[in-house]
Amino acid sequence: MRTPETSEEMWLINPFNGETLDEHTLEVWLKGNIGPVAELFNEDLDEADNAEVIRKLLDTLKSALMEERQMELALRASEALLQFNPEDPYEIRDRGLIYAQLDCDHVALLDLSYFVEQCPEDPISEMIRAQINTISHKQITLH
C-alpha cells in the first residue's frame, strides 16, 4: 500500500503488518521472488484500482492453492478471476490445467484447446498441445 499522492512524500506500507517500507526493501523482495536481475521501476509503484488489487490477490491465491494441490479451491479462485475477464485465454488455460488435475478431462480439453487457438504463438502452447494429446488418448473407465 502507499499513501495518497497529496502528501509531500510517498510512504509505502506493508499491508500485512502496517510497517513502512523503503525502496531498498522492495528491491530485495523483488530480487528474492522474481530473480537476481529483476528491477523495481517507478511505474511499479503506481496506484492500482481496487479491481486490479483483487485480481492480483486471487491470482496469488490460485497459484498457492495449486502448489498445495488444493485444486477444488484453486478452481474457485480461477472462476472468480474469470468474472473480471471471461475470455482471458491465460486464465482459461489455468482453469483447464486445474480441470486436468481434477480428472475432468472433457472440460480440460475445451479450455486448453481454447488457449492454443487464441495464443498459438505463445511458447507454452506447444506444451499445452502435448497435454491435450495425452488427455485425448486417455482411457475412460466407466463404473
Coordinates of N, CA and C in Angstrom, one line a residue:
M1 N 0.8 -1.2 0.0 CA 0.0 0.0 0.0 C 0.9 1.2 0.0
R2 N 0.3 2.3 -0.5 CA 1.1 3.6 -0.4 C 0.2 4.7 0.0
T3 N 0.8 5.8 0.5 CA 0.0 6.9 1.0 C -0.5 7.7 -0.3
P4 N -1.6 8.5 -0.1 CA -2.1 9.2 -1.2 C -1.1 10.2 -1.7
E5 N -1.2 10.6 -3.0 CA -0.3 11.5 -3.6 C -0.3 12.9 -3.1
T6 N -1.3 13.2 -2.3 CA -1.5 14.5 -1.7 C -0.4 14.8 -0.7
S7 N 0.2 13.8 -0.1 CA 1.2 14.0 0.9 C 2.5 14.4 0.2
E8 N 3.4 15.0 0.9 CA 4.7 15.5 0.3 C 5.6 14.4 -0.2
E9 N 5.7 13.3 0.6 CA 6.5 12.2 0.1 C 5.7 10.9 0.2
M10 N 6.0 10.0 -0.7 CA 5.3 8.8 -0.8 C 5.8 7.8 0.3
W11 N 4.8 7.2 1.1 CA 5.2 6.2 2.0 C 4.6 4.9 1.5
L12 N 5.4 3.9 1.6 CA 5.0 2.5 1.2 C 4.7 1.8 2.5
I13 N 3.6 1.1 2.6 CA 3.2 0.4 3.8 C 2.9 -1.0 3.5
N14 N 3.5 -1.9 4.3 CA 3.3 -3.3 4.2 C 1.9 -3.6 4.6
P15 N 1.0 -4.1 3.8 CA -0.4 -4.3 4.2 C -0.6 -5.5 5.2
F16 N 0.4 -6.3 5.3 CA 0.3 -7.5 6.2 C 0.6 -7.1 7.7
N17 N 1.5 -6.1 7.9 CA 1.8 -5.8 9.3 C 1.8 -4.3 9.6
G18 N 1.5 -3.4 8.6 CA 1.4 -2.0 8.8 C 2.8 -1.2 8.9
E19 N 3.9 -2.0 8.7 CA 5.2 -1.3 8.8 C 5.5 -0.6 7.5
T20 N 6.2 0.5 7.6 CA 6.6 1.3 6.4 C 7.8 0.5 5.7
L21 N 7.8 0.7 4.4 CA 8.8 0.0 3.6 C 9.6 1.1 2.9
D22 N 10.9 0.8 2.6 CA 11.6 1.6 1.7 C 11.9 0.9 0.4
E23 N 12.4 1.7 -0.6 CA 12.6 1.1 -1.9 C 13.6 0.0 -1.9
H24 N 14.6 0.1 -1.0 CA 15.6 -1.0 -0.9 C 15.0 -2.3 -0.5
T25 N 14.1 -2.3 0.5 CA 13.4 -3.5 0.9 C 12.6 -4.1 -0.2
L26 N 11.9 -3.2 -1.0 CA 11.1 -3.7 -2.1 C 12.0 -4.3 -3.2
E27 N 13.2 -3.7 -3.4 CA 14.1 -4.3 -4.4 C 14.6 -5.6 -4.0
V28 N 14.9 -5.8 -2.7 CA 15.4 -7.1 -2.1 C 14.3 -8.1 -2.3
W29 N 13.0 -7.8 -1.9 CA 11.9 -8.7 -2.1 C 11.7 -9.1 -3.6
L30 N 11.8 -8.1 -4.4 CA 11.6 -8.4 -5.9 C 12.7 -9.3 -6.4
K31 N 14.0 -9.1 -6.0 CA 15.0 -10.0 -6.5 C 14.9 -11.4 -5.9
G32 N 14.4 -11.5 -4.6 CA 14.2 -12.8 -4.0 C 13.1 -13.6 -4.6
N33 N 12.0 -12.9 -5.0 CA 10.9 -13.6 -5.5 C 10.9 -13.7 -7.1
I34 N 11.4 -12.8 -7.8 CA 11.4 -12.9 -9.2 C 12.8 -13.4 -9.8
G35 N 13.9 -12.8 -9.3 CA 15.2 -13.2 -9.8 C 16.2 -12.1 -9.5
P36 N 17.5 -12.5 -9.6 CA 18.5 -11.5 -9.2 C 18.6 -10.3 -10.2
V37 N 18.1 -10.4 -11.4 CA 18.2 -9.3 -12.3 C 16.9 -8.5 -12.4
A38 N 16.0 -8.8 -11.5 CA 14.7 -8.0 -11.5 C 15.0 -6.6 -11.0
E39 N 14.2 -5.7 -11.6 CA 14.4 -4.3 -11.2 C 13.0 -3.7 -10.8
L40 N 13.1 -2.7 -9.9 CA 11.9 -2.0 -9.5 C 11.8 -0.7 -10.2
F41 N 10.8 -0.5 -11.0 CA 10.6 0.8 -11.7 C 9.6 1.6 -11.1
N42 N 9.6 2.9 -11.3 CA 8.7 3.9 -10.7 C 7.2 3.5 -11.0
E43 N 7.0 3.0 -12.3 CA 5.6 2.7 -12.6 C 5.1 1.4 -11.8
D44 N 6.0 0.7 -11.3 CA 5.6 -0.5 -10.4 C 5.0 0.0 -9.1
L45 N 5.2 1.3 -8.8 CA 4.7 1.9 -7.6 C 3.4 2.7 -7.8
D46 N 3.0 2.7 -9.1 CA 1.8 3.5 -9.4 C 0.6 3.0 -8.7
E47 N -0.4 3.8 -8.5 CA -1.6 3.4 -7.8 C -2.4 2.4 -8.6
A48 N -2.9 1.4 -7.9 CA -3.7 0.4 -8.6 C -5.2 0.6 -8.2
D49 N -6.1 0.3 -9.1 CA -7.5 0.3 -8.8 C -7.9 -0.9 -8.0
N50 N -9.0 -0.9 -7.3 CA -9.5 -2.0 -6.5 C -9.6 -3.3 -7.2
A51 N -10.1 -3.3 -8.4 CA -10.3 -4.5 -9.2 C -8.9 -5.1 -9.5
E52 N -7.9 -4.3 -9.8 CA -6.6 -4.8 -10.1 C -6.0 -5.5 -8.8
V53 N -6.2 -4.9 -7.7 CA -5.7 -5.5 -6.4 C -6.4 -6.8 -6.2
I54 N -7.7 -6.9 -6.3 CA -8.4 -8.1 -6.1 C -8.0 -9.2 -7.1
R55 N -7.8 -8.8 -8.4 CA -7.3 -9.8 -9.4 C -5.9 -10.4 -9.0
K56 N -5.0 -9.5 -8.5 CA -3.7 -9.9 -8.1 C -3.8 -10.8 -6.9
L57 N -4.6 -10.5 -6.0 CA -4.8 -11.3 -4.8 C -5.4 -12.7 -5.2
L58 N -6.4 -12.7 -6.0 CA -7.0 -14.0 -6.4 C -6.0 -14.8 -7.2
D59 N -5.2 -14.2 -8.1 CA -4.2 -14.9 -8.8 C -3.1 -15.5 -7.9
T60 N -2.7 -14.8 -6.9 CA -1.7 -15.3 -6.0 C -2.3 -16.4 -5.2
L61 N -3.5 -16.3 -4.8 CA -4.2 -17.3 -4.0 C -4.4 -18.6 -4.9
K62 N -4.8 -18.4 -6.1 CA -4.9 -19.6 -7.0 C -3.6 -20.3 -7.2
S63 N -2.5 -19.6 -7.4 CA -1.2 -20.2 -7.5 C -0.8 -21.0 -6.3
A64 N -1.0 -20.4 -5.1 CA -0.7 -21.0 -3.9 C -1.5 -22.3 -3.7
L65 N -2.8 -22.2 -4.0 CA -3.7 -23.4 -3.9 C -3.2 -24.5 -4.8
M66 N -2.8 -24.1 -6.0 CA -2.4 -25.1 -7.0 C -1.1 -25.8 -6.5
E67 N -0.2 -25.0 -5.9 CA 1.0 -25.6 -5.4 C 0.8 -26.6 -4.2
E68 N -0.3 -26.2 -3.5 CA -0.7 -27.1 -2.3 C -1.6 -28.2 -2.7
R69 N -1.8 -28.3 -4.0 CA -2.7 -29.4 -4.5 C -4.1 -29.3 -4.0
Q70 N -4.6 -28.1 -3.7 CA -6.0 -27.9 -3.3 C -6.8 -27.4 -4.5
M71 N -7.0 -28.3 -5.5 CA -7.5 -28.0 -6.8 C -8.9 -27.5 -6.8
E72 N -9.8 -28.0 -5.9 CA -11.1 -27.5 -5.9 C -11.2 -26.0 -5.5
L73 N -10.4 -25.7 -4.5 CA -10.3 -24.3 -4.1 C -9.6 -23.4 -5.2
A74 N -8.6 -24.0 -5.8 CA -7.9 -23.2 -6.9 C -8.9 -23.0 -8.1
L75 N -9.8 -23.9 -8.3 CA -10.8 -23.8 -9.4 C -11.7 -22.6 -9.0
R76 N -12.1 -22.5 -7.7 CA -13.0 -21.4 -7.3 C -12.3 -20.1 -7.5
A77 N -11.0 -20.0 -7.2 CA -10.3 -18.8 -7.4 C -10.2 -18.4 -8.9
S78 N -10.0 -19.5 -9.8 CA -9.9 -19.3 -11.2 C -11.3 -18.8 -11.7
E79 N -12.3 -19.4 -11.3 CA -13.7 -18.9 -11.7 C -13.9 -17.5 -11.3
A80 N -13.5 -17.1 -10.1 CA -13.6 -15.7 -9.7 C -12.8 -14.8 -10.6
L81 N -11.6 -15.2 -11.0 CA -10.8 -14.4 -11.9 C -11.5 -14.2 -13.2
L82 N -12.1 -15.2 -13.7 CA -12.8 -15.2 -15.0 C -14.0 -14.3 -15.0
Q83 N -14.5 -13.9 -13.8 CA -15.6 -12.9 -13.7 C -15.1 -11.6 -14.2
F84 N -13.8 -11.3 -14.0 CA -13.3 -10.0 -14.4 C -13.1 -9.9 -16.0
N85 N -12.7 -11.0 -16.5 CA -12.4 -11.1 -18.0 C -12.7 -12.5 -18.5
P86 N -14.0 -12.8 -18.8 CA -14.4 -14.2 -19.1 C -13.7 -14.8 -20.3
E87 N -13.1 -14.1 -21.2 CA -12.4 -14.6 -22.4 C -10.9 -14.6 -22.3
D88 N -10.4 -14.4 -21.1 CA -8.9 -14.3 -20.9 C -8.3 -15.7 -21.2
P89 N -7.6 -15.8 -22.3 CA -7.1 -17.2 -22.6 C -6.1 -17.7 -21.6
Y90 N -5.4 -16.9 -20.9 CA -4.4 -17.4 -19.9 C -5.1 -17.9 -18.7
E91 N -6.2 -17.2 -18.3 CA -6.9 -17.7 -17.1 C -7.7 -19.0 -17.5
I92 N -8.2 -19.0 -18.8 CA -8.9 -20.2 -19.2 C -7.9 -21.4 -19.3
R93 N -6.7 -21.1 -19.7 CA -5.7 -22.2 -19.7 C -5.4 -22.7 -18.3
D94 N -5.3 -21.8 -17.3 CA -5.1 -22.2 -16.0 C -6.2 -23.0 -15.5
R95 N -7.5 -22.6 -15.8 CA -8.6 -23.4 -15.4 C -8.6 -24.8 -16.0
G96 N -8.2 -24.9 -17.3 CA -8.0 -26.2 -18.0 C -7.0 -27.1 -17.3
L97 N -5.9 -26.5 -16.9 CA -4.9 -27.2 -16.1 C -5.4 -27.7 -14.8
I98 N -6.2 -26.9 -14.1 CA -6.9 -27.4 -12.9 C -7.8 -28.5 -13.1
Y99 N -8.7 -28.3 -14.2 CA -9.6 -29.4 -14.5 C -8.9 -30.7 -14.8
A100 N -7.8 -30.6 -15.5 CA -7.0 -31.8 -15.8 C -6.5 -32.5 -14.5
Q101 N -6.1 -31.7 -13.6 CA -5.7 -32.3 -12.3 C -6.8 -32.9 -11.5
L102 N -8.0 -32.4 -11.8 CA -9.2 -33.0 -11.1 C -9.8 -34.1 -11.9
D103 N -9.1 -34.5 -13.0 CA -9.6 -35.6 -13.9 C -10.9 -35.3 -14.6
C104 N -11.2 -34.0 -14.8 CA -12.3 -33.5 -15.6 C -11.8 -33.3 -17.0
D105 N -11.5 -34.4 -17.6 CA -10.8 -34.3 -18.9 C -11.5 -33.6 -20.0
H106 N -12.8 -33.9 -20.1 CA -13.6 -33.3 -21.2 C -13.6 -31.7 -21.1
V107 N -13.8 -31.2 -19.9 CA -13.8 -29.7 -19.7 C -12.4 -29.2 -19.9
A108 N -11.4 -29.9 -19.4 CA -10.0 -29.5 -19.5 C -9.6 -29.4 -21.0
L109 N -10.0 -30.3 -21.8 CA -9.7 -30.2 -23.2 C -10.3 -29.0 -23.9
L110 N -11.5 -28.6 -23.5 CA -12.1 -27.4 -24.1 C -11.3 -26.2 -23.7
D111 N -11.0 -26.1 -22.5 CA -10.2 -24.9 -22.0 C -8.8 -24.8 -22.6
L112 N -8.1 -26.0 -22.6 CA -6.8 -26.0 -23.2 C -6.8 -25.8 -24.7
S113 N -7.7 -26.3 -25.4 CA -7.8 -26.1 -26.8 C -8.1 -24.6 -27.1
Y114 N -9.0 -24.0 -26.3 CA -9.2 -22.5 -26.4 C -7.9 -21.7 -26.3
F115 N -7.1 -22.1 -25.3 CA -5.9 -21.3 -25.2 C -5.0 -21.5 -26.4
V116 N -4.8 -22.7 -26.9 CA -4.0 -22.9 -28.1 C -4.5 -22.2 -29.3
E117 N -5.8 -22.1 -29.4 CA -6.4 -21.4 -30.6 C -6.2 -19.9 -30.5
Q118 N -6.3 -19.4 -29.2 CA -6.2 -17.9 -29.0 C -4.7 -17.5 -29.0
C119 N -3.8 -18.3 -28.6 CA -2.4 -17.9 -28.4 C -1.5 -18.9 -29.0
P120 N -1.6 -19.1 -30.3 CA -0.8 -20.2 -31.0 C 0.7 -19.9 -31.0
E121 N 1.1 -18.6 -30.9 CA 2.5 -18.2 -30.9 C 3.1 -18.2 -29.5
D122 N 2.3 -18.4 -28.4 CA 2.8 -18.4 -27.1 C 3.7 -19.6 -26.9
P123 N 4.9 -19.4 -26.3 CA 5.8 -20.6 -26.2 C 5.3 -21.8 -25.4
I124 N 4.3 -21.5 -24.5 CA 3.8 -22.6 -23.8 C 2.7 -23.4 -24.6
S125 N 2.3 -22.9 -25.7 CA 1.3 -23.6 -26.5 C 1.7 -25.0 -26.9
E126 N 3.0 -25.1 -27.2 CA 3.5 -26.5 -27.6 C 3.3 -27.5 -26.5
M127 N 3.6 -27.1 -25.3 CA 3.5 -28.0 -24.1 C 2.0 -28.3 -23.9
I128 N 1.1 -27.3 -24.1 CA -0.3 -27.5 -23.9 C -0.8 -28.4 -25.0
R129 N -0.4 -28.3 -26.2 CA -0.7 -29.2 -27.3 C -0.4 -30.7 -26.9
A130 N 0.8 -30.9 -26.3 CA 1.2 -32.2 -25.9 C 0.3 -32.7 -24.8
Q131 N -0.1 -31.8 -23.9 CA -1.0 -32.2 -22.8 C -2.4 -32.6 -23.4
I132 N -2.8 -31.8 -24.3 CA -4.1 -32.1 -25.0 C -4.1 -33.5 -25.6
N133 N -3.0 -33.8 -26.3 CA -2.8 -35.1 -26.9 C -2.8 -36.2 -25.9
T134 N -2.1 -36.0 -24.8 CA -2.1 -37.0 -23.7 C -3.5 -37.2 -23.2
I135 N -4.2 -36.2 -22.9 CA -5.6 -36.3 -22.3 C -6.5 -36.9 -23.3
S136 N -6.4 -36.6 -24.6 CA -7.3 -37.1 -25.7 C -7.1 -38.7 -25.8
H137 N -5.9 -39.2 -25.5 CA -5.7 -40.6 -25.7 C -5.8 -41.4 -24.3
K138 N -6.3 -40.7 -23.3 CA -6.5 -41.4 -22.0 C -7.7 -42.3 -22.1
Q139 N -7.6 -43.5 -21.5 CA -8.6 -44.4 -21.5 C -9.7 -44.0 -20.5
I140 N -10.9 -44.0 -20.9 CA -12.0 -43.6 -20.0 C -12.6 -44.9 -19.4
T141 N -12.7 -44.9 -18.1 CA -13.3 -46.1 -17.4 C -14.6 -45.7 -16.8
L142 N -15.6 -46.3 -17.2 CA -17.0 -46.1 -16.6 C -17.3 -47.1 -15.5
H143 N -17.8 -46.7 -14.4 CA -18.1 -47.6 -13.4 C -19.6 -47.8 -13.2

